[in-house]
PDB file of C-alpha atoms and ligand atoms in Angstrom:
ATOM      1  CA  MET A  62     -21.344 -10.993  -7.629  1.00 39.00           C
ATOM      2  CA  LYS A  63     -22.656  -9.037  -4.696  1.00 41.00           C
ATOM      3  CA  SER A  64     -24.172 -11.152  -1.942  1.00 42.00           C
ATOM      4  CA  LYS A  65     -27.370  -9.970  -0.340  1.00 41.00           C
ATOM      5  CA  SER A  66     -26.137 -10.567   3.195  1.00 45.00           C
ATOM      6  CA  ALA A  67     -25.901  -7.441   5.339  1.00 49.00           C
ATOM      7  CA  ASP A  68     -22.254  -8.291   6.168  1.00 54.00           C
ATOM      8  CA  ASN A  69     -21.342  -7.987   2.527  1.00 62.00           C
ATOM      9  CA  ALA A  70     -23.035  -4.627   1.983  1.00 73.00           C
ATOM     10  CA  ALA A  71     -20.768  -1.679   1.245  1.00 77.00           C
ATOM     11  CA  PRO A  72     -20.268   0.751   4.127  1.00 82.00           C
ATOM     12  CA  ASP A  73     -21.802   4.223   4.046  1.00 84.00           C
ATOM     13  CA  PRO A  74     -19.521   6.272   1.725  1.00 83.00           C
ATOM     14  CA  SER A  75     -19.522   9.241   4.107  1.00 87.00           C
ATOM     15  CA  GLU A  76     -17.960   7.035   6.794  1.00 90.00           C
ATOM     16  CA  LEU A  77     -15.243   5.551   4.632  1.00 96.00           C
ATOM     17  CA  PRO A  78     -11.596   6.439   5.081  1.00 97.00           C
ATOM     18  CA  ARG A  79     -10.291   8.446   2.155  1.00 97.00           C
ATOM     19  CA  HIS A  80      -6.971   6.623   2.158  1.00 98.00           C
ATOM     20  CA  VAL A  81      -6.459   2.962   3.091  1.00 98.00           C
ATOM     21  CA  ALA A  82      -2.949   1.517   3.387  1.00 99.00           C
ATOM     22  CA  VAL A  83      -2.284  -2.212   3.581  1.00 99.00           C
ATOM     23  CA  ILE A  84       0.674  -4.309   4.720  1.00 99.00           C
ATOM     24  CA  MET A  85      -0.045  -7.466   2.739  1.00 98.00           C
ATOM     25  CA  ASP A  86       1.627 -10.127   4.863  1.00 98.00           C
ATOM     26  CA  GLY A  87       1.448 -13.892   5.233  1.00 98.00           C
ATOM     27  CA  ASN A  88       1.911 -15.257   1.709  1.00 98.00           C
ATOM     28  CA  GLY A  89       4.840 -17.458   2.778  1.00 98.00           C
ATOM     29  CA  ARG A  90       2.992 -18.921   5.755  1.00 98.00           C
ATOM     30  CA  TRP A  91      -0.082 -19.552   3.631  1.00 98.00           C
ATOM     31  CA  ALA A  92       2.067 -21.655   1.289  1.00 98.00           C
ATOM     32  CA  LYS A  93       3.975 -23.374   4.090  1.00 98.00           C
ATOM     33  CA  LYS A  94       0.741 -24.511   5.726  1.00 98.00           C
ATOM     34  CA  ARG A  95      -0.078 -26.295   2.465  1.00 98.00           C
ATOM     35  CA  MET A  96       3.445 -27.655   1.976  1.00 98.00           C
ATOM     36  CA  LEU A  97       3.768 -25.452  -1.108  1.00 98.00           C
ATOM     37  CA  ASN A  98       6.599 -23.258  -2.316  1.00 98.00           C
ATOM     38  CA  ARG A  99       6.434 -19.663  -0.970  1.00 98.00           C
ATOM     39  CA  VAL A 100       5.988 -18.445  -4.538  1.00 98.00           C
ATOM     40  CA  LYS A 101       2.587 -20.175  -4.664  1.00 98.00           C
ATOM     41  CA  GLY A 102       1.617 -17.979  -1.728  1.00 98.00           C
ATOM     42  CA  HIS A 103       2.648 -14.867  -3.623  1.00 98.00           C
ATOM     43  CA  GLU A 104       0.621 -16.031  -6.633  1.00 98.00           C
ATOM     44  CA  ARG A 105      -2.475 -16.417  -4.499  1.00 98.00           C
ATOM     45  CA  GLY A 106      -1.652 -13.104  -2.826  1.00 98.00           C
ATOM     46  CA  ALA A 107      -1.854 -11.427  -6.243  1.00 98.00           C
ATOM     47  CA  ASP A 108      -5.468 -12.616  -6.503  1.00 98.00           C
ATOM     48  CA  THR A 109      -6.218 -10.920  -3.178  1.00 98.00           C
ATOM     49  CA  VAL A 110      -4.644  -7.722  -4.523  1.00 98.00           C
ATOM     50  CA  ARG A 111      -7.141  -7.805  -7.403  1.00 98.00           C
ATOM     51  CA  THR A 112     -10.045  -8.325  -4.997  1.00 98.00           C
ATOM     52  CA  VAL A 113      -9.011  -5.474  -2.712  1.00 98.00           C
ATOM     53  CA  VAL A 114      -8.344  -3.079  -5.610  1.00 98.00           C
ATOM     54  CA  ARG A 115     -11.717  -3.846  -7.185  1.00 98.00           C
ATOM     55  CA  THR A 116     -13.612  -3.568  -3.935  1.00 98.00           C
ATOM     56  CA  SER A 117     -11.910  -0.291  -3.033  1.00 98.00           C
ATOM     57  CA  ARG A 118     -12.743   1.240  -6.379  1.00 98.00           C
ATOM     58  CA  GLU A 119     -16.307  -0.012  -6.283  1.00 97.00           C
ATOM     59  CA  ILE A 120     -17.117   1.404  -2.846  1.00 97.00           C
ATOM     60  CA  GLY A 121     -15.388   4.733  -3.412  1.00 97.00           C
ATOM     61  CA  ILE A 122     -12.019   4.634  -1.620  1.00 98.00           C
ATOM     62  CA  ARG A 123      -9.975   7.502  -3.095  1.00 98.00           C
ATOM     63  CA  TYR A 124      -6.471   6.304  -2.255  1.00 98.00           C
ATOM     64  CA  LEU A 125      -5.300   2.733  -1.783  1.00 98.00           C
ATOM     65  CA  THR A 126      -1.651   2.107  -0.926  1.00 99.00           C
ATOM     66  CA  LEU A 127      -0.273  -1.429  -0.924  1.00 99.00           C
ATOM     67  CA  TYR A 128       3.069  -2.482   0.545  1.00 98.00           C
ATOM     68  CA  ALA A 129       4.308  -4.885  -2.095  1.00 98.00           C
ATOM     69  CA  PHE A 130       8.087  -5.021  -1.527  1.00 98.00           C
ATOM     70  CA  SER A 131      10.200  -3.434   1.198  1.00 98.00           C
ATOM     71  CA  THR A 132      13.825  -2.276   1.066  1.00 98.00           C
ATOM     72  CA  GLU A 133      14.519  -5.159   3.477  1.00 98.00           C
ATOM     73  CA  ASN A 134      12.870  -7.684   1.141  1.00 98.00           C
ATOM     74  CA  TRP A 135      15.949  -7.435  -1.144  1.00 98.00           C
ATOM     75  CA  GLN A 136      17.579  -9.690   1.458  1.00 98.00           C
ATOM     76  CA  ARG A 137      15.297 -12.594   0.544  1.00 98.00           C
ATOM     77  CA  PRO A 138      16.598 -15.492  -1.597  1.00 98.00           C
ATOM     78  CA  GLN A 139      17.191 -14.402  -5.190  1.00 98.00           C
ATOM     79  CA  THR A 140      14.750 -17.010  -6.517  1.00 98.00           C
ATOM     80  CA  GLU A 141      11.932 -15.507  -4.435  1.00 98.00           C
ATOM     81  CA  ILE A 142      12.839 -11.957  -5.506  1.00 98.00           C
ATOM     82  CA  THR A 143      12.848 -12.994  -9.166  1.00 98.00           C
ATOM     83  CA  ALA A 144       9.478 -14.707  -8.780  1.00 98.00           C
ATOM     84  CA  LEU A 145       8.022 -11.594  -7.112  1.00 98.00           C
ATOM     85  CA  MET A 146       9.281  -9.371  -9.932  1.00 98.00           C
ATOM     86  CA  THR A 147       7.778 -11.712 -12.535  1.00 98.00           C
ATOM     87  CA  LEU A 148       4.476 -11.649 -10.666  1.00 98.00           C
ATOM     88  CA  LEU A 149       4.535  -7.859 -10.572  1.00 97.00           C
ATOM     89  CA  LYS A 150       5.004  -7.710 -14.314  1.00 97.00           C
ATOM     90  CA  ARG A 151       2.234 -10.214 -14.841  1.00 96.00           C
ATOM     91  CA  PHE A 152      -0.051  -8.247 -12.538  1.00 97.00           C
ATOM     92  CA  LEU A 153       0.507  -5.049 -14.520  1.00 95.00           C
ATOM     93  CA  ASP A 154       0.086  -6.843 -17.845  1.00 93.00           C
ATOM     94  CA  SER A 155      -3.263  -8.245 -16.769  1.00 94.00           C
ATOM     95  CA  GLU A 156      -4.573  -5.249 -14.814  1.00 97.00           C
ATOM     96  CA  THR A 157      -3.636  -2.213 -16.892  1.00 97.00           C
ATOM     97  CA  ARG A 158      -6.762  -2.545 -19.052  1.00 97.00           C
ATOM     98  CA  GLU A 159      -8.955  -2.765 -15.981  1.00 97.00           C
ATOM     99  CA  MET A 160      -7.255   0.249 -14.411  1.00 98.00           C
ATOM    100  CA  ILE A 161      -7.914   2.284 -17.544  1.00 98.00           C
ATOM    101  CA  ASP A 162     -11.532   1.106 -17.777  1.00 98.00           C
ATOM    102  CA  ASN A 163     -12.156   1.845 -14.103  1.00 98.00           C
ATOM    103  CA  ASN A 164     -10.490   5.250 -14.012  1.00 98.00           C
ATOM    104  CA  ILE A 165      -7.719   4.105 -11.643  1.00 98.00           C
ATOM    105  CA  ARG A 166      -4.405   5.950 -11.612  1.00 98.00           C
ATOM    106  CA  LEU A 167      -1.334   3.882 -10.791  1.00 98.00           C
ATOM    107  CA  ASN A 168       1.373   5.422  -8.638  1.00 98.00           C
ATOM    108  CA  VAL A 169       4.642   3.952  -7.344  1.00 98.00           C
ATOM    109  CA  ILE A 170       6.544   4.943  -4.211  1.00 98.00           C
ATOM    110  CA  GLY A 171      10.004   3.683  -3.315  1.00 98.00           C
ATOM    111  CA  GLU A 172      13.295   3.157  -5.086  1.00 98.00           C
ATOM    112  CA  LYS A 173      11.780   2.325  -8.455  1.00 97.00           C
ATOM    113  CA  GLU A 174      15.199   2.605 -10.054  1.00 97.00           C
ATOM    114  CA  ARG A 175      16.342  -0.495  -8.118  1.00 98.00           C
ATOM    115  CA  LEU A 176      13.763  -2.694  -9.860  1.00 98.00           C
ATOM    116  CA  PRO A 177      14.868  -4.759 -12.872  1.00 97.00           C
ATOM    117  CA  GLU A 178      14.735  -2.735 -16.066  1.00 97.00           C
ATOM    118  CA  ASP A 179      11.994  -4.810 -17.691  1.00 97.00           C
ATOM    119  CA  VAL A 180       9.781  -4.327 -14.624  1.00 97.00           C
ATOM    120  CA  GLN A 181      10.489  -0.580 -14.662  1.00 97.00           C
ATOM    121  CA  ASN A 182       9.497  -0.437 -18.326  1.00 97.00           C
ATOM    122  CA  VAL A 183       6.159  -2.133 -17.748  1.00 96.00           C
ATOM    123  CA  PHE A 184       5.540   0.221 -14.844  1.00 97.00           C
ATOM    124  CA  ASP A 185       6.357   3.266 -16.933  1.00 97.00           C
ATOM    125  CA  GLN A 186       3.851   2.152 -19.557  1.00 97.00           C
ATOM    126  CA  THR A 187       1.062   1.641 -17.015  1.00 98.00           C
ATOM    127  CA  LEU A 188       1.935   4.836 -15.168  1.00 98.00           C
ATOM    128  CA  SER A 189       1.585   6.894 -18.325  1.00 98.00           C
ATOM    129  CA  ALA A 190      -1.483   4.992 -19.569  1.00 98.00           C
ATOM    130  CA  THR A 191      -3.321   5.756 -16.318  1.00 98.00           C
ATOM    131  CA  ALA A 192      -1.845   9.189 -15.529  1.00 98.00           C
ATOM    132  CA  GLY A 193      -5.015  11.089 -16.392  1.00 98.00           C
ATOM    133  CA  ASN A 194      -7.347   8.923 -14.282  1.00 98.00           C
ATOM    134  CA  ASP A 195      -8.920  10.373 -11.166  1.00 98.00           C
ATOM    135  CA  GLY A 196     -11.346   7.731  -9.860  1.00 98.00           C
ATOM    136  CA  MET A 197      -8.897   6.156  -7.412  1.00 98.00           C
ATOM    137  CA  CYS A 198      -5.171   6.404  -6.883  1.00 98.00           C
ATOM    138  CA  LEU A 199      -3.599   2.964  -6.465  1.00 98.00           C
ATOM    139  CA  THR A 200      -0.121   3.309  -5.002  1.00 98.00           C
ATOM    140  CA  LEU A 201       2.262   0.358  -4.924  1.00 98.00           C
ATOM    141  CA  ALA A 202       5.118   0.646  -2.442  1.00 98.00           C
ATOM    142  CA  LEU A 203       8.051  -1.087  -4.105  1.00 98.00           C
ATOM    143  CA  SER A 204      11.557  -1.252  -2.735  1.00 98.00           C
ATOM    144  CA  TYR A 205      10.020   1.103  -0.222  1.00 98.00           C
ATOM    145  CA  GLY A 206      11.341   1.894   3.255  1.00 98.00           C
ATOM    146  CA  GLY A 207      10.001   4.626   5.526  1.00 98.00           C
ATOM    147  CA  ARG A 208      13.401   5.515   6.982  1.00 98.00           C
ATOM    148  CA  ALA A 209      15.002   5.797   3.540  1.00 98.00           C
ATOM    149  CA  GLU A 210      12.107   8.029   2.476  1.00 98.00           C
ATOM    150  CA  ILE A 211      12.573  10.369   5.449  1.00 98.00           C
ATOM    151  CA  ALA A 212      16.367  10.457   4.910  1.00 98.00           C
ATOM    152  CA  ARG A 213      15.741  11.363   1.263  1.00 98.00           C
ATOM    153  CA  ALA A 214      13.502  14.255   2.321  1.00 98.00           C
ATOM    154  CA  ALA A 215      16.152  15.421   4.811  1.00 98.00           C
ATOM    155  CA  ARG A 216      18.774  15.403   2.053  1.00 98.00           C
ATOM    156  CA  ALA A 217      16.526  17.484  -0.187  1.00 98.00           C
ATOM    157  CA  ALA A 218      15.979  20.015   2.610  1.00 98.00           C
ATOM    158  CA  ALA A 219      19.717  20.128   3.357  1.00 98.00           C
ATOM    159  CA  GLN A 220      20.414  20.764  -0.322  1.00 98.00           C
ATOM    160  CA  ALA A 221      17.853  23.593  -0.423  1.00 98.00           C
ATOM    161  CA  PHE A 222      19.544  25.156   2.605  1.00 98.00           C
ATOM    162  CA  LYS A 223      23.000  24.736   1.085  1.00 98.00           C
ATOM    163  CA  ASP A 224      21.775  26.400  -2.116  1.00 98.00           C
ATOM    164  CA  GLY A 225      20.560  29.344  -0.066  1.00 98.00           C
ATOM    165  CA  GLN A 226      16.890  28.730  -0.943  1.00 98.00           C
ATOM    166  CA  ILE A 227      15.677  28.357   2.645  1.00 98.00           C
ATOM    167  CA  ASP A 228      16.560  29.217   6.212  1.00 98.00           C
ATOM    168  CA  VAL A 229      16.840  26.357   8.765  1.00 98.00           C
ATOM    169  CA  THR A 230      13.702  27.629  10.495  1.00 98.00           C
ATOM    170  CA  GLU A 231      11.726  26.802   7.362  1.00 98.00           C
ATOM    171  CA  ILE A 232      12.360  23.085   7.802  1.00 98.00           C
ATOM    172  CA  THR A 233       8.979  22.242   9.317  1.00 98.00           C
ATOM    173  CA  PRO A 234       6.950  19.005   9.161  1.00 98.00           C
ATOM    174  CA  GLU A 235       4.907  20.511   6.315  1.00 98.00           C
ATOM    175  CA  TYR A 236       8.048  21.438   4.401  1.00 98.00           C
ATOM    176  CA  LEU A 237       9.554  17.949   4.789  1.00 98.00           C
ATOM    177  CA  SER A 238       6.238  16.314   3.804  1.00 98.00           C
ATOM    178  CA  GLY A 239       6.620  17.991   0.432  1.00 98.00           C
ATOM    179  CA  PHE A 240       9.758  15.941  -0.220  1.00 98.00           C
ATOM    180  CA  LEU A 241       8.231  12.573   0.647  1.00 98.00           C
ATOM    181  CA  TYR A 242       7.163  10.155  -2.075  1.00 98.00           C
ATOM    182  CA  THR A 243       3.620  10.780  -0.845  1.00 98.00           C
ATOM    183  CA  ALA A 244       3.737  14.576  -1.218  1.00 98.00           C
ATOM    184  CA  GLU A 245       0.578  14.556  -3.350  1.00 96.00           C
ATOM    185  CA  ILE A 246      -1.337  12.028  -1.236  1.00 97.00           C
ATOM    186  CA  PRO A 247      -3.168  12.599   2.068  1.00 98.00           C
ATOM    187  CA  ASP A 248      -2.022  10.540   5.069  1.00 98.00           C
ATOM    188  CA  PRO A 249      -3.887   7.230   5.444  1.00 98.00           C
ATOM    189  CA  GLU A 250      -6.753   7.172   7.941  1.00 98.00           C
ATOM    190  CA  LEU A 251      -6.635   3.379   8.074  1.00 98.00           C
ATOM    191  CA  LEU A 252      -3.777   0.865   8.015  1.00 98.00           C
ATOM    192  CA  ILE A 253      -4.577  -2.827   7.729  1.00 98.00           C
ATOM    193  CA  ARG A 254      -1.985  -5.541   8.348  1.00 98.00           C
ATOM    194  CA  THR A 255      -2.744  -9.164   7.680  1.00 98.00           C
ATOM    195  CA  SER A 256      -1.142 -12.292   9.205  1.00 98.00           C
ATOM    196  CA  GLY A 257      -1.287 -11.127  12.819  1.00 98.00           C
ATOM    197  CA  GLU A 258       2.100  -9.395  13.131  1.00 98.00           C
ATOM    198  CA  ILE A 259       1.709  -6.267  15.249  1.00 98.00           C
ATOM    199  CA  ARG A 260       4.415  -4.119  13.712  1.00 98.00           C
ATOM    200  CA  VAL A 261       4.803  -1.592  10.921  1.00 98.00           C
ATOM    201  CA  SER A 262       7.942  -3.024   9.251  1.00 98.00           C
ATOM    202  CA  ASN A 263       9.237   0.317   7.962  1.00 98.00           C
ATOM    203  CA  PHE A 264       5.998   1.229   6.134  1.00 98.00           C
ATOM    204  CA  LEU A 265       4.914   4.886   5.844  1.00 98.00           C
ATOM    205  CA  LEU A 266       6.563   5.763   9.164  1.00 98.00           C
ATOM    206  CA  TRP A 267       5.964   9.477   8.790  1.00 98.00           C
ATOM    207  CA  GLN A 268       2.474   9.265   7.293  1.00 98.00           C
ATOM    208  CA  ILE A 269       0.904   6.937   9.893  1.00 98.00           C
ATOM    209  CA  ALA A 270       1.426   9.291  12.842  1.00 97.00           C
ATOM    210  CA  TYR A 271      -2.347   9.298  13.546  1.00 96.00           C
ATOM    211  CA  THR A 272      -3.531   6.406  11.409  1.00 97.00           C
ATOM    212  CA  GLU A 273      -5.944   3.836  12.866  1.00 97.00           C
ATOM    213  CA  ILE A 274      -4.326   0.395  12.740  1.00 98.00           C
ATOM    214  CA  PHE A 275      -6.253  -2.854  12.263  1.00 98.00           C
ATOM    215  CA  VAL A 276      -4.348  -6.140  12.481  1.00 98.00           C
ATOM    216  CA  THR A 277      -6.097  -9.305  11.359  1.00 98.00           C
ATOM    217  CA  PRO A 278      -4.719 -12.839  11.860  1.00 98.00           C
ATOM    218  CA  THR A 279      -5.917 -13.761   8.356  1.00 98.00           C
ATOM    219  CA  LEU A 280      -3.052 -14.559   5.973  1.00 99.00           C
ATOM    220  CA  TRP A 281      -3.070 -12.276   2.919  1.00 99.00           C
ATOM    221  CA  PRO A 282      -4.110 -14.963   0.359  1.00 98.00           C
ATOM    222  CA  ASP A 283      -7.126 -15.772   2.585  1.00 98.00           C
ATOM    223  CA  PHE A 284      -8.178 -12.132   3.037  1.00 98.00           C
ATOM    224  CA  THR A 285     -11.609 -11.610   1.465  1.00 98.00           C
ATOM    225  CA  ARG A 286     -13.847  -8.816   0.283  1.00 98.00           C
ATOM    226  CA  GLU A 287     -16.150  -9.575   3.242  1.00 98.00           C
ATOM    227  CA  GLU A 288     -13.378  -9.157   5.815  1.00 98.00           C
ATOM    228  CA  TYR A 289     -12.218  -5.964   4.134  1.00 98.00           C
ATOM    229  CA  LEU A 290     -15.739  -4.500   4.225  1.00 97.00           C
ATOM    230  CA  ASP A 291     -16.066  -5.560   7.839  1.00 97.00           C
ATOM    231  CA  ILE A 292     -12.871  -3.712   8.827  1.00 97.00           C
ATOM    232  CA  LEU A 293     -14.066  -0.646   6.933  1.00 97.00           C
ATOM    233  CA  LYS A 294     -17.333  -0.751   8.836  1.00 95.00           C
ATOM    234  CA  HIS A 295     -15.569  -0.967  12.184  1.00 95.00           C
ATOM    235  CA  PHE A 296     -13.269   1.896  11.261  1.00 95.00           C
ATOM    236  CA  LYS A 297     -16.077   4.389  11.912  1.00 90.00           C
ATOM    237  CA  ASP A 298     -16.355   3.174  15.530  1.00 89.00           C
ATOM    238  CA  ARG A 299     -12.823   4.296  16.312  1.00 88.00           C
ATOM    239  CA  GLU A 300     -12.690   7.650  18.056  1.00 90.00           C
ATOM    240  CA  ARG A 301      -9.919   9.640  16.420  1.00 88.00           C
ATOM    241  CA  ARG A 302      -8.787  12.241  18.954  1.00 90.00           C
ATOM    242  CA  PHE A 303      -5.501  13.467  17.416  1.00 92.00           C
ATOM    243  CA  GLY A 304      -4.141  14.205  20.882  1.00 92.00           C
ATOM    244  CA  ARG A 305      -7.186  16.199  21.960  1.00 93.00           C
ATOM    245  CA  VAL A 306      -9.852  15.188  24.483  1.00 93.00           C
ATOM    246  CA  SER A 307     -13.186  13.556  23.620  1.00 87.00           C
ATOM    247  CA  SER A 308     -15.792  15.925  22.324  1.00 76.00           C
TER     248      SER A 308
HETATM  249  C1  LIG B  64       4.128 -10.779   2.183  1.00 71.35           C
HETATM  250  O1  LIG B  64       4.166 -12.117   2.512  1.00 71.35           O
HETATM  251  C2  LIG B  64       4.633 -10.514   0.796  1.00 71.35           C
HETATM  252  C3  LIG B  64       5.921  -9.820   0.737  1.00 71.35           C
HETATM  253  C4  LIG B  64       6.619  -9.384   1.747  1.00 71.35           C
HETATM  254  C5  LIG B  64       6.476  -9.601  -0.586  1.00 71.35           C
HETATM  255  P1  LIG B  64       5.475 -12.779   3.113  1.00 71.35           P
HETATM  256  O2  LIG B  64       6.304 -13.304   2.002  1.00 71.35           O
HETATM  257  O3  LIG B  64       6.166 -11.851   4.029  1.00 71.35           O
HETATM  258  O4  LIG B  64       4.838 -13.978   3.924  1.00 71.35           O
HETATM  259  P2  LIG B  64       5.279 -14.514   5.356  1.00 71.35           P
HETATM  260  O5  LIG B  64       5.311 -13.352   6.288  1.00 71.35           O
HETATM  261  O6  LIG B  64       6.620 -15.142   5.194  1.00 71.35           O
HETATM  262  O7  LIG B  64       4.221 -15.500   5.723  1.00 71.35           O
HETATM  263  C1  LIG B  65       6.319  -6.328   5.230  1.00 71.35           C
HETATM  264  O1  LIG B  65       6.292  -7.693   5.375  1.00 71.35           O
HETATM  265  C2  LIG B  65       6.667  -5.985   3.815  1.00 71.35           C
HETATM  266  C3  LIG B  65       5.613  -6.210   2.848  1.00 71.35           C
HETATM  267  C4  LIG B  65       4.401  -6.613   3.112  1.00 71.35           C
HETATM  268  C5  LIG B  65       5.971  -5.915   1.494  1.00 71.35           C
HETATM  269  P1  LIG B  65       7.573  -8.518   5.828  1.00 71.35           P
HETATM  270  O2  LIG B  65       7.139  -9.933   5.924  1.00 71.35           O
HETATM  271  O3  LIG B  65       8.719  -8.232   4.936  1.00 71.35           O
HETATM  272  O4  LIG B  65       7.897  -7.892   7.248  1.00 71.35           O
HETATM  273  P2  LIG B  65       8.465  -8.562   8.569  1.00 71.35           P
HETATM  274  O5  LIG B  65       9.721  -9.285   8.197  1.00 71.35           O
HETATM  275  O6  LIG B  65       7.407  -9.510   9.056  1.00 71.35           O
HETATM  276  O7  LIG B  65       8.662  -7.429   9.510  1.00 71.35           O
HETATM  277 MG1  LIG B  66       6.032 -11.502   6.015  1.00 71.35          MG
END
């Protein structure tokens, strides 16, 4: 239900970022504060994912990219990894219908092949069921690492050179961008990180070169539609100079 308060009103569509990326952090601390198992925090975090996806679609964000699992997160205890994978599957099972109904296309970036086979299968089903949708592109970064992504692009360029397809001078930023997982997606204008950590933790290293970064102390399970809309409204107050001088 939409509240009538001005704070809860959707921002002017012409002032919205086209692409919002989010580092969803703080699930473990949310649980710890309540003397709960970290997994409970991830479960509540999944509810916030639903809220942010719905809100984004409703107000007209074109691309939403969520950091769900990093390459470094494989170093967490196996029980936590297993619980996260189960949650992912459950999320897709419950949300695929809504994605289809709301014209949302699912996309995955990262080493999808490292995910358990059953999780990959559910993903493949949702990816194909939503492939034709063009209302919003929801990208989940899974087993994703920015450095690994850039190294992968460098390998592809090196291979093209070795095969005699290109000259070294053709290896430009634009050329390398075409080998990133995000080749078809514009760079994010806005990056939100919850839980107060002021770092990027290997997320979209290449793509955030000129992205506006908002860090909120709110832990991800406590992040609300209202706070999201508030950040989106403040985004327009940032002066994006891209290395130039003020106009
Ligand atoms: C983010 O919450 C979710 C994932 C990284 C999968 P964390 O699990 O990192 O929560 P904190 O940072 O320990 O509070
Ligand atoms: C970043 O959070 C990864 C995800 C949100 C998936 P982490 O909790 O893993 O990052 P650090 O350890 O605080 O840098
Ligand atoms: Mg964390």
